[in-house]
Amino acid sequence: MKYMTKEVKIGIAAIIALCILVYGINYLKGIHLFKPASYFYVQFQNINGLTKSSPVYADGYPVGIVRTLYYDYEHPGNVVAEIDVDPDLRIPKGSHAELAAEMLGGVRMNLLLANNPRERHEIGDTIPGNLNNGMMEKLGNMVPQIENMLPKLDSILASLNTLLANQAIPATLNNVQNLTASLAVTSHQLENLMSNDIPQLTSKLNTLGDNFITMSDNLKQIDYAASMQRIDSTLANVKSLTDKLNSTDNTVGLLFNDPTLYNNLSTTTANAASLLEDLKNHPKRYVHFSLFGRKDK
């Protein structure tokens, strides 16, 4: 072993160390040198910060890495990414790749697999790709609208400050507080009314309704035909009495209708009054009393 000198051993050790270093660096990048892989090309118009060794996902699962990136000088405006994926992965035709910006600033490639079990891309085929910034793109689209809204927000804030500085606001709030307290008292009174007075009123109404029902039952028991006959008979008697009072063939009728009888009664009454007056004034003319006998005049 005269060829295994110290210098040769050092060189072999350096080569082995270099191979281990290259393998380790690629392993840390996700590149497995001794693992078989399938490679495809993905064409983008803008890679938006995609770098080598970036992971490639399919349905949220890592299936490969970005091997290299280069600009397509034959077709200006396009950037091609070479990707290595697991050999077991089948990419149906109609699939495409999408670059999505992450919240922390990174970029990931997602393979959106089409539902086409009959046809698939062969190794080395080119897959179309597009850019999807996701939430960041939506925020970027909203920036011009926000810029247009800022002057309006300033005006609204100025009006709000002016409104809050108005001295009538505290008075209004105080009135609202008083109104709220009044509403609370009213609500309490209404609650008491509903819990106390309303049941009593309902009970009285029920009693009144029962009385009406009893009265109605009593009215149903009245013999209206007999009552009407009695009323007709009474009216007939009143009519007969009225006719007799108006007639002159009876004493009562003569008393009410004969003026001669009335005049005689008036004269008799006047004479009786005159006699009583004379008796009162000259009692000796009509009454004579004597203790010793009568004495002729």
XYZ file of N, CA, C and O in Angstrom, residues 62 90 127 133 195-196 235 237 243 261 292:
44
model
N -46.988 18.377 0.991
C -45.766 18.608 0.211
C -45.440 17.389 -0.657
O -45.282 16.276 -0.163
N -49.280 11.436 -9.992
C -49.766 11.518 -11.365
C -50.483 12.856 -11.524
O -51.403 13.166 -10.762
N -46.421 22.676 -17.498
C -47.728 22.889 -16.859
C -47.969 24.386 -16.745
O -47.058 25.134 -16.340
N -52.402 36.048 -5.219
C -51.871 36.660 -4.004
C -52.777 36.449 -2.790
O -52.426 36.820 -1.678
N -100.833 43.392 37.516
C -100.831 42.316 38.500
C -101.924 42.459 39.545
O -102.326 41.454 40.146
N -102.422 43.708 39.802
C -103.414 43.920 40.861
C -104.766 44.374 40.325
O -105.789 43.712 40.527
N -155.034 49.804 29.789
C -155.235 50.943 28.890
C -156.711 51.111 28.549
O -157.212 52.239 28.433
N -159.240 50.253 30.513
C -159.897 50.828 31.694
C -159.608 52.319 31.815
O -160.496 53.114 32.171
N -163.298 58.527 29.250
C -164.550 58.807 28.533
C -165.656 59.209 29.516
O -166.468 60.123 29.234
N -173.135 73.673 38.100
C -172.801 73.012 39.353
C -171.561 73.619 39.961
O -171.476 73.823 41.171
N -179.490 82.279 85.132
C -180.734 82.485 85.886
C -181.974 82.420 84.988
O -182.999 82.955 85.289
